[in-house]
Amino acid sequence: MGDTERIKEKAFSNGDVYGGNFKGALPHGKGKYTWSDGTFYEGDWDEGKMTGQGWITWSSGAKYEGDFSGGYLHGSGTFIGCNGSEHRGAWRMNIQNGFGRKQYSNSDIYEGSWKEGLHEGCGRYIWNSGNTYIGNWKGGRMCGRGAMKWANGDIYDGYWLDGLRHGSGVYRFMDEGYYFGTWSRGLKDGKGTFYPAGTKHPSLKRWSSSIGFGDSGRSVLSQSFSLDMEECMTPRKSGQLSNRTKSLGDSCRLYDPAKDLTCHDFSGRLSHASDLGPSDAKDYSAVIYEREYMQGVLTKERIRNFAELSQKTKKNNKFRVEKVKGHSCVDIFNGRQSYYLMLNLQLGIRYTVGKITPVPMREVRSSDFGDRARIRMYFPRKGSRFTPPHYSIDFYWKDYCPMVFRNLREMFKLDAAEYMMSICGDDGLREVSSPGKSGSLFYLSHDDRFVIKTLKKPEIKTLLKMLPHYYSHVKEHENTLITKFFGVHRITVRGGKKVRFVVMGNMFCTELRIHCRYDLKGSTQGRYTDKDKIEENTTLKDLDLSYEFLMDKLLRESLFKQLSLDCSFLESQDIIDYSLLLGLHFRAPEHHKAFLEPPATVPSQDNSPPANGVTSQGELLIPPKGLILVTHEPSSVNIAPGPHSRGGTLRAYSVGHQQVDLLLPGTGRLRVQLGVNMPAQASRKVVEADIDSADIELFEVYDVVLYMGIIDILQEYNMKKKVEHAYKSLQFDPLSISAVEPKTYAKRFIDFLEKVFPQEP
């Protein structure tokens, strides 16, 4: 370059010194720059900025060697901190971003994916104590699917949230005992099964499939993440590392745990134990323990033998198969209806939202509700000018009233991109069993924010007929408890077979575990559940409810004011058969004691050192305190974006008529909205006999957090229902059956709920 000149050394007035090539008055090319404080850089320059390869040493003693761009650490390189820590990997604008390996000053090691200086994606962390975690991270904390192995040999494989066990998982003790169950923020919460050492237990592959991992999510206990870092950590051409990090999913592949010392070679024993024949089973203990926890407190325990549990499992599986066979959509996709239907849903919704989102926002018009307010598209398997190729079968897609539902999503504060990622992301949808008699298929988005339900033709007609009034109602009443609808669609396949479905908000989208679910209509005829069919996630009915819920005076007033408004709206639309879906999160009662596992089963804290806040299996020694209402502080409240973020914050009488948050010790601070995070006390009568056999009244009282909403609002009181009412009235009390005229239904519904949520005496 003709205008580049070489100057051996040049001193600046501020004390800095540069030696190397210049371009005009700026360092350019090769050179060494020494700052007045002793920091120096030697390497490539581009018109006065460090760009290319080089190394820099700060006055503090920290060093970096690798790629630079525009004066920033950018590309791949090695950083050695003044405290002795070392990071080798990808950088972006002075921050670790991409694939890298860091050894901390205390000898902890993390190797995996980074994002803006924090662990994000898949990675492995090895503590200096010997504990190891392999799995997914988010925002610098363990989040998602992963396995933790403690130095004492205990291993947990399952879901995590903010560095704590949260969701379904399996815990393997060092003595080969297993616990299959659920956790909530690090504590056992809900039902689970404990298999002592030497007990035959279910295969982990079957367990993974049952909780939604599928074949691609086989247990990390039998397969683990392998991070191929050696090749990625070989610098040093700029862009070399970034190309590899684009395919991080390939380098974070599954492999044989027998080759990795961080995961014991016990996968063979797991699979073999589950496949033992009758002659081999005699060497195994037949005793297992069914347990139920509340925030780490053991509240129930039942001792059973493995044969009894196996028969129960087979019976339940048979029941589920019979339900599926009765569904009208089963034969549409030739036996693979669930996979193809989910794929078609994702393709259609992605197309619809992508098409309507760029349209300028405007108020809806009457024409937006009409028969012509439809989007139709053909999705051939090979793709077309407007649609991508796919692995499903050819299908036609219809989207109803796209502008109306676009405005509804905006009204409910749903971002279009987040909506598509939630439903159409790579994690897919999860099929769940139907809680009712409708035979509908239900799907949950991977983040639990949305429910997708198949509809019958009369139901979709009812929804479209009432849509203008529904739109006006939810626009006027932001705290409405009525189901929030986000889209109505239809899929048509070869032969003209049609599947109609609606996308709704999930009323139980919460980090708290829902321990009990109730579907309450206010009718009594047939409104109970057979005890043999009750499972952990069974939705119970009116006659199964034995609790009353006492609430703050103002919270209760807000609840029934909105219930009255919503029921009046449904009555005006001639709707019946709706119900209140009620979810209960129980807090551990103060009078319960925490039962620790026997020492032989659960290691002591001395043998299970903490791993970034995560300890081994020890339970709470002191149960957490109850519910506390505090003055609302928006900046400190966890408000997840989604269907529930639209409603206002409620006011409580006990806090001087101020807006309130719910403080849950050990969990967090939650915003109290109508139907969301509502605190209450659940009480029920318990009749016991004293020494003299005289009956006395006792009450069990629990602190609970309530989640609720009005569902199933698509049944009109039509001629069919009138005939049903006349027929059943001859057999049963007319007021006890579900099919009654809308005004009577609404009054009975509210009267029943007033008994469920009585006023404080």
Short mmCIF file of N, CA and C in Angstrom, two decimals, residues 355-485:
data_model
loop_
_atom_site.label_atom_id
_atom_site.label_comp_id
_atom_site.label_asym_id
_atom_site.label_seq_id
_atom_site.Cartn_x
_atom_site.Cartn_y
_atom_site.Cartn_z
N LYS A 355 -48.35 -14.05 7.34
CA LYS A 355 -49.05 -13.31 6.30
C LYS A 355 -49.81 -12.11 6.86
N ILE A 356 -50.38 -12.28 8.07
CA ILE A 356 -51.23 -11.21 8.61
C ILE A 356 -50.43 -10.17 9.38
N THR A 357 -49.28 -10.55 9.95
CA THR A 357 -48.53 -9.62 10.80
C THR A 357 -48.09 -8.35 10.08
N PRO A 358 -47.59 -8.42 8.83
CA PRO A 358 -47.15 -7.17 8.16
C PRO A 358 -48.29 -6.21 7.82
N VAL A 359 -49.53 -6.68 7.86
CA VAL A 359 -50.66 -5.81 7.52
C VAL A 359 -50.77 -4.72 8.58
N PRO A 360 -50.89 -3.45 8.18
CA PRO A 360 -50.98 -2.36 9.17
C PRO A 360 -52.11 -2.58 10.16
N MET A 361 -51.84 -2.26 11.40
CA MET A 361 -52.82 -2.44 12.46
C MET A 361 -53.99 -1.49 12.26
N ARG A 362 -55.21 -2.00 12.44
CA ARG A 362 -56.42 -1.17 12.32
C ARG A 362 -57.52 -1.81 13.15
N GLU A 363 -58.60 -1.05 13.38
CA GLU A 363 -59.76 -1.58 14.09
C GLU A 363 -60.47 -2.61 13.19
N VAL A 364 -61.08 -3.59 13.83
CA VAL A 364 -61.80 -4.59 13.04
C VAL A 364 -63.09 -3.99 12.50
N ARG A 365 -63.51 -4.53 11.37
CA ARG A 365 -64.75 -4.09 10.73
C ARG A 365 -65.72 -5.27 10.71
N SER A 366 -66.96 -4.99 10.37
CA SER A 366 -67.95 -6.05 10.30
C SER A 366 -67.56 -7.10 9.26
N SER A 367 -66.90 -6.65 8.18
CA SER A 367 -66.49 -7.59 7.13
C SER A 367 -65.41 -8.56 7.61
N ASP A 368 -64.68 -8.20 8.69
CA ASP A 368 -63.65 -9.10 9.21
C ASP A 368 -64.23 -10.32 9.90
N PHE A 369 -65.54 -10.28 10.19
CA PHE A 369 -66.21 -11.42 10.82
C PHE A 369 -66.99 -12.26 9.81
N GLY A 370 -67.09 -11.81 8.58
CA GLY A 370 -67.95 -12.46 7.60
C GLY A 370 -67.37 -13.74 7.02
N ASP A 371 -68.19 -14.36 6.13
CA ASP A 371 -67.80 -15.62 5.50
C ASP A 371 -66.59 -15.46 4.59
N ARG A 372 -66.38 -14.24 4.11
CA ARG A 372 -65.23 -14.03 3.21
C ARG A 372 -63.94 -13.73 3.97
N ALA A 373 -64.05 -13.59 5.27
CA ALA A 373 -62.86 -13.30 6.08
C ALA A 373 -62.13 -14.62 6.35
N ARG A 374 -61.51 -15.14 5.33
CA ARG A 374 -60.81 -16.42 5.42
C ARG A 374 -59.50 -16.33 4.65
N ILE A 375 -58.51 -17.09 5.10
CA ILE A 375 -57.28 -17.29 4.34
C ILE A 375 -57.20 -18.77 3.99
N ARG A 376 -57.08 -19.08 2.71
CA ARG A 376 -57.00 -20.47 2.25
C ARG A 376 -55.67 -20.69 1.55
N MET A 377 -55.09 -21.85 1.77
CA MET A 377 -53.81 -22.16 1.13
C MET A 377 -53.67 -23.67 1.00
N TYR A 378 -53.05 -24.10 -0.10
CA TYR A 378 -52.78 -25.52 -0.35
C TYR A 378 -51.31 -25.79 -0.03
N PHE A 379 -51.05 -26.84 0.77
CA PHE A 379 -49.70 -27.19 1.18
C PHE A 379 -49.32 -28.55 0.59
N PRO A 380 -48.84 -28.58 -0.66
CA PRO A 380 -48.40 -29.87 -1.22
C PRO A 380 -47.10 -30.32 -0.54
N ARG A 381 -46.91 -31.62 -0.51
CA ARG A 381 -45.73 -32.18 0.15
C ARG A 381 -44.43 -31.67 -0.45
N LYS A 382 -44.41 -31.47 -1.77
CA LYS A 382 -43.19 -31.03 -2.44
C LYS A 382 -42.96 -29.53 -2.33
N GLY A 383 -43.92 -28.81 -1.76
CA GLY A 383 -43.79 -27.37 -1.66
C GLY A 383 -44.35 -26.68 -2.89
N SER A 384 -44.52 -25.37 -2.79
CA SER A 384 -45.04 -24.59 -3.90
C SER A 384 -44.41 -23.21 -3.87
N ARG A 385 -44.91 -22.32 -4.69
CA ARG A 385 -44.38 -20.97 -4.74
C ARG A 385 -44.55 -20.26 -3.41
N PHE A 386 -45.63 -20.59 -2.69
CA PHE A 386 -45.95 -19.88 -1.45
C PHE A 386 -45.71 -20.72 -0.19
N THR A 387 -45.52 -22.01 -0.35
CA THR A 387 -45.39 -22.89 0.83
C THR A 387 -44.12 -23.71 0.74
N PRO A 388 -43.54 -24.06 1.89
CA PRO A 388 -42.29 -24.84 1.89
C PRO A 388 -42.58 -26.33 1.73
N PRO A 389 -41.60 -27.13 1.28
CA PRO A 389 -41.77 -28.59 1.29
C PRO A 389 -41.83 -29.10 2.73
N HIS A 390 -42.50 -30.21 2.92
CA HIS A 390 -42.65 -30.73 4.28
C HIS A 390 -42.74 -32.25 4.23
N TYR A 391 -42.76 -32.89 5.42
CA TYR A 391 -42.75 -34.34 5.53
C TYR A 391 -44.12 -34.92 5.86
N SER A 392 -45.14 -34.09 5.85
CA SER A 392 -46.49 -34.57 6.12
C SER A 392 -47.15 -34.95 4.79
N ILE A 393 -48.47 -35.11 4.81
CA ILE A 393 -49.20 -35.38 3.59
C ILE A 393 -49.77 -34.06 3.06
N ASP A 394 -50.16 -34.05 1.78
CA ASP A 394 -50.76 -32.85 1.20
C ASP A 394 -52.01 -32.46 1.99
N PHE A 395 -52.18 -31.15 2.21
CA PHE A 395 -53.37 -30.72 2.93
C PHE A 395 -53.74 -29.29 2.53
N TYR A 396 -55.02 -28.97 2.75
CA TYR A 396 -55.54 -27.62 2.55
C TYR A 396 -55.69 -26.96 3.92
N TRP A 397 -55.39 -25.68 3.94
CA TRP A 397 -55.42 -24.93 5.20
C TRP A 397 -56.42 -23.79 5.08
N LYS A 398 -57.22 -23.61 6.14
CA LYS A 398 -58.14 -22.48 6.19
C LYS A 398 -57.97 -21.78 7.54
N ASP A 399 -57.82 -20.47 7.49
CA ASP A 399 -57.71 -19.65 8.70
C ASP A 399 -58.92 -18.74 8.76
N TYR A 400 -59.65 -18.78 9.88
CA TYR A 400 -60.89 -18.02 10.03
C TYR A 400 -60.62 -16.65 10.67
N CYS A 401 -61.21 -15.63 10.10
CA CYS A 401 -61.21 -14.26 10.66
C CYS A 401 -59.80 -13.84 11.12
N PRO A 402 -58.83 -13.86 10.23
CA PRO A 402 -57.44 -13.61 10.65
C PRO A 402 -57.22 -12.23 11.27
N MET A 403 -57.91 -11.19 10.76
CA MET A 403 -57.70 -9.86 11.31
C MET A 403 -58.27 -9.75 12.73
N VAL A 404 -59.38 -10.43 12.98
CA VAL A 404 -59.98 -10.39 14.32
C VAL A 404 -59.03 -11.03 15.33
N PHE A 405 -58.52 -12.20 15.00
CA PHE A 405 -57.66 -12.89 15.95
C PHE A 405 -56.29 -12.23 16.05
N ARG A 406 -55.87 -11.55 14.99
CA ARG A 406 -54.63 -10.77 15.09
C ARG A 406 -54.81 -9.65 16.12
N ASN A 407 -55.98 -8.97 16.06
CA ASN A 407 -56.26 -7.91 17.03
C ASN A 407 -56.42 -8.46 18.44
N LEU A 408 -57.03 -9.65 18.55
CA LEU A 408 -57.16 -10.26 19.87
C LEU A 408 -55.79 -10.58 20.47
N ARG A 409 -54.89 -11.09 19.66
CA ARG A 409 -53.54 -11.38 20.16
C ARG A 409 -52.84 -10.11 20.60
N GLU A 410 -53.04 -9.04 19.85
CA GLU A 410 -52.47 -7.75 20.25
C GLU A 410 -53.12 -7.27 21.56
N MET A 411 -54.42 -7.45 21.67
CA MET A 411 -55.15 -7.05 22.86
C MET A 411 -54.65 -7.81 24.09
N PHE A 412 -54.31 -9.10 23.88
CA PHE A 412 -53.81 -9.92 24.98
C PHE A 412 -52.30 -9.81 25.14
N LYS A 413 -51.70 -8.83 24.44
CA LYS A 413 -50.26 -8.54 24.56
C LYS A 413 -49.39 -9.72 24.17
N LEU A 414 -49.75 -10.38 23.07
CA LEU A 414 -48.95 -11.48 22.56
C LEU A 414 -48.12 -11.00 21.37
N ASP A 415 -46.82 -11.15 21.46
CA ASP A 415 -45.94 -10.80 20.35
C ASP A 415 -46.05 -11.88 19.28
N ALA A 416 -46.15 -11.46 18.01
CA ALA A 416 -46.34 -12.41 16.92
C ALA A 416 -45.19 -13.40 16.83
N ALA A 417 -43.96 -12.91 16.98
CA ALA A 417 -42.80 -13.80 16.88
C ALA A 417 -42.79 -14.81 18.01
N GLU A 418 -43.10 -14.37 19.24
CA GLU A 418 -43.13 -15.29 20.37
C GLU A 418 -44.26 -16.31 20.21
N TYR A 419 -45.38 -15.87 19.67
CA TYR A 419 -46.51 -16.77 19.44
C TYR A 419 -46.12 -17.88 18.47
N MET A 420 -45.45 -17.51 17.37
CA MET A 420 -45.03 -18.52 16.40
C MET A 420 -43.97 -19.45 16.97
N MET A 421 -43.00 -18.89 17.72
CA MET A 421 -41.95 -19.72 18.30
C MET A 421 -42.51 -20.69 19.33
N SER A 422 -43.50 -20.24 20.08
CA SER A 422 -44.09 -21.10 21.10
C SER A 422 -44.79 -22.31 20.49
N ILE A 423 -45.53 -22.09 19.41
CA ILE A 423 -46.31 -23.16 18.80
C ILE A 423 -45.55 -23.86 17.68
N CYS A 424 -44.77 -23.09 16.91
CA CYS A 424 -44.14 -23.63 15.70
C CYS A 424 -42.65 -23.89 15.86
N GLY A 425 -42.12 -23.76 17.07
CA GLY A 425 -40.70 -23.98 17.28
C GLY A 425 -40.30 -25.43 17.10
N ASP A 426 -38.99 -25.69 17.14
CA ASP A 426 -38.46 -27.03 16.92
C ASP A 426 -38.89 -28.01 18.01
N ASP A 427 -39.22 -27.49 19.22
CA ASP A 427 -39.60 -28.38 20.31
C ASP A 427 -40.97 -29.01 20.11
N GLY A 428 -41.75 -28.46 19.17
CA GLY A 428 -43.02 -29.06 18.81
C GLY A 428 -44.10 -28.92 19.86
N LEU A 429 -45.15 -29.73 19.70
CA LEU A 429 -46.31 -29.72 20.58
C LEU A 429 -46.38 -31.05 21.33
N ARG A 430 -47.06 -31.04 22.48
CA ARG A 430 -47.24 -32.25 23.26
C ARG A 430 -48.72 -32.60 23.30
N GLU A 431 -49.05 -33.84 22.98
CA GLU A 431 -50.43 -34.29 23.06
C GLU A 431 -50.76 -34.66 24.49
N VAL A 432 -51.93 -34.22 24.96
CA VAL A 432 -52.37 -34.55 26.32
C VAL A 432 -53.75 -35.19 26.22
N SER A 433 -54.08 -35.99 27.23
CA SER A 433 -55.35 -36.69 27.22
C SER A 433 -56.49 -35.71 27.46
N SER A 434 -57.65 -36.04 26.93
CA SER A 434 -58.82 -35.17 27.07
C SER A 434 -59.40 -35.30 28.47
N PRO A 435 -59.70 -34.17 29.14
CA PRO A 435 -60.29 -34.24 30.47
C PRO A 435 -61.80 -34.46 30.47
N GLY A 436 -62.43 -34.46 29.30
CA GLY A 436 -63.88 -34.55 29.24
C GLY A 436 -64.36 -35.66 28.33
N LYS A 437 -65.67 -35.62 28.03
CA LYS A 437 -66.30 -36.65 27.21
C LYS A 437 -66.35 -36.26 25.74
N SER A 438 -65.81 -35.12 25.38
CA SER A 438 -65.95 -34.63 24.01
C SER A 438 -65.17 -35.44 23.01
N GLY A 439 -64.13 -36.16 23.45
CA GLY A 439 -63.29 -36.90 22.51
C GLY A 439 -62.34 -36.03 21.75
N SER A 440 -62.21 -34.77 22.11
CA SER A 440 -61.31 -33.86 21.41
C SER A 440 -59.86 -34.20 21.68
N LEU A 441 -59.01 -33.89 20.71
CA LEU A 441 -57.58 -33.99 20.92
C LEU A 441 -57.08 -32.67 21.50
N PHE A 442 -56.15 -32.75 22.43
CA PHE A 442 -55.57 -31.57 23.05
C PHE A 442 -54.06 -31.59 22.86
N TYR A 443 -53.51 -30.42 22.54
CA TYR A 443 -52.07 -30.27 22.44
C TYR A 443 -51.63 -29.08 23.30
N LEU A 444 -50.44 -29.18 23.85
CA LEU A 444 -49.84 -28.10 24.61
C LEU A 444 -48.59 -27.63 23.88
N SER A 445 -48.38 -26.31 23.84
CA SER A 445 -47.12 -25.80 23.31
C SER A 445 -45.99 -26.19 24.26
N HIS A 446 -44.76 -26.21 23.76
CA HIS A 446 -43.65 -26.71 24.56
C HIS A 446 -43.42 -25.88 25.82
N ASP A 447 -43.83 -24.60 25.81
CA ASP A 447 -43.65 -23.75 26.98
C ASP A 447 -44.92 -23.65 27.83
N ASP A 448 -45.93 -24.48 27.51
CA ASP A 448 -47.18 -24.57 28.27
C ASP A 448 -48.05 -23.32 28.20
N ARG A 449 -47.77 -22.40 27.31
CA ARG A 449 -48.55 -21.16 27.26
C ARG A 449 -49.86 -21.32 26.51
N PHE A 450 -49.92 -22.27 25.56
CA PHE A 450 -51.08 -22.38 24.70
C PHE A 450 -51.61 -23.81 24.65
N VAL A 451 -52.95 -23.91 24.59
CA VAL A 451 -53.64 -25.18 24.41
C VAL A 451 -54.29 -25.16 23.04
N ILE A 452 -54.13 -26.25 22.30
CA ILE A 452 -54.79 -26.40 21.00
C ILE A 452 -55.77 -27.55 21.11
N LYS A 453 -57.02 -27.30 20.77
CA LYS A 453 -58.09 -28.29 20.93
C LYS A 453 -58.83 -28.47 19.61
N THR A 454 -59.09 -29.73 19.24
CA THR A 454 -59.90 -29.97 18.05
C THR A 454 -61.36 -29.71 18.36
N LEU A 455 -62.08 -29.19 17.38
CA LEU A 455 -63.49 -28.82 17.54
C LEU A 455 -64.36 -29.60 16.58
N LYS A 456 -65.62 -29.78 16.97
CA LYS A 456 -66.61 -30.33 16.06
C LYS A 456 -67.20 -29.19 15.23
N LYS A 457 -67.82 -29.54 14.13
CA LYS A 457 -68.36 -28.52 13.22
C LYS A 457 -69.37 -27.60 13.91
N PRO A 458 -70.32 -28.12 14.71
CA PRO A 458 -71.26 -27.20 15.40
C PRO A 458 -70.54 -26.24 16.36
N GLU A 459 -69.46 -26.71 16.97
CA GLU A 459 -68.74 -25.84 17.91
C GLU A 459 -68.08 -24.68 17.19
N ILE A 460 -67.48 -24.95 16.04
CA ILE A 460 -66.82 -23.86 15.32
C ILE A 460 -67.86 -22.88 14.77
N LYS A 461 -69.03 -23.38 14.40
CA LYS A 461 -70.09 -22.48 13.95
C LYS A 461 -70.55 -21.57 15.10
N THR A 462 -70.68 -22.15 16.27
CA THR A 462 -71.06 -21.35 17.44
C THR A 462 -70.03 -20.28 17.75
N LEU A 463 -68.76 -20.66 17.69
CA LEU A 463 -67.69 -19.70 17.99
C LEU A 463 -67.70 -18.55 16.99
N LEU A 464 -67.82 -18.86 15.70
CA LEU A 464 -67.81 -17.79 14.69
C LEU A 464 -69.06 -16.92 14.80
N LYS A 465 -70.17 -17.52 15.20
CA LYS A 465 -71.41 -16.76 15.35
C LYS A 465 -71.30 -15.75 16.50
N MET A 466 -70.68 -16.18 17.62
CA MET A 466 -70.59 -15.31 18.79
C MET A 466 -69.33 -14.45 18.78
N LEU A 467 -68.45 -14.61 17.79
CA LEU A 467 -67.16 -13.93 17.78
C LEU A 467 -67.27 -12.41 17.87
N PRO A 468 -68.19 -11.74 17.13
CA PRO A 468 -68.28 -10.27 17.28
C PRO A 468 -68.60 -9.85 18.71
N HIS A 469 -69.51 -10.57 19.37
CA HIS A 469 -69.88 -10.24 20.75
C HIS A 469 -68.75 -10.61 21.72
N TYR A 470 -68.08 -11.73 21.45
CA TYR A 470 -66.94 -12.12 22.28
C TYR A 470 -65.84 -11.06 22.20
N TYR A 471 -65.56 -10.58 20.99
CA TYR A 471 -64.54 -9.55 20.80
C TYR A 471 -64.86 -8.30 21.61
N SER A 472 -66.12 -7.89 21.55
CA SER A 472 -66.52 -6.68 22.30
C SER A 472 -66.42 -6.91 23.80
N HIS A 473 -66.78 -8.11 24.24
CA HIS A 473 -66.78 -8.40 25.68
C HIS A 473 -65.36 -8.37 26.25
N VAL A 474 -64.42 -9.06 25.59
CA VAL A 474 -63.06 -9.11 26.14
C VAL A 474 -62.35 -7.77 25.97
N LYS A 475 -62.79 -6.98 24.99
CA LYS A 475 -62.21 -5.65 24.83
C LYS A 475 -62.66 -4.73 25.96
N GLU A 476 -63.89 -4.89 26.37
CA GLU A 476 -64.44 -4.03 27.43
C GLU A 476 -64.00 -4.49 28.82
N HIS A 477 -63.80 -5.79 29.01
CA HIS A 477 -63.48 -6.34 30.33
C HIS A 477 -62.13 -7.06 30.27
N GLU A 478 -61.08 -6.35 30.62
CA GLU A 478 -59.74 -6.94 30.50
C GLU A 478 -59.51 -8.06 31.51
N ASN A 479 -60.30 -8.09 32.58
CA ASN A 479 -60.14 -9.14 33.60
C ASN A 479 -61.05 -10.33 33.37
N THR A 480 -61.64 -10.45 32.19
CA THR A 480 -62.57 -11.54 31.94
C THR A 480 -61.93 -12.89 32.24
N LEU A 481 -62.74 -13.79 32.80
CA LEU A 481 -62.29 -15.14 33.11
C LEU A 481 -62.57 -16.12 31.96
N ILE A 482 -63.25 -15.65 30.93
CA ILE A 482 -63.61 -16.51 29.81
C ILE A 482 -62.35 -16.88 29.02
N THR A 483 -62.36 -18.10 28.52
CA THR A 483 -61.25 -18.60 27.71
C THR A 483 -60.79 -17.57 26.70
N LYS A 484 -59.48 -17.40 26.58
CA LYS A 484 -58.92 -16.49 25.59
C LYS A 484 -58.59 -17.26 24.32
N PHE A 485 -59.22 -16.86 23.21
CA PHE A 485 -59.02 -17.50 21.91
C PHE A 485 -58.01 -16.70 21.10
#
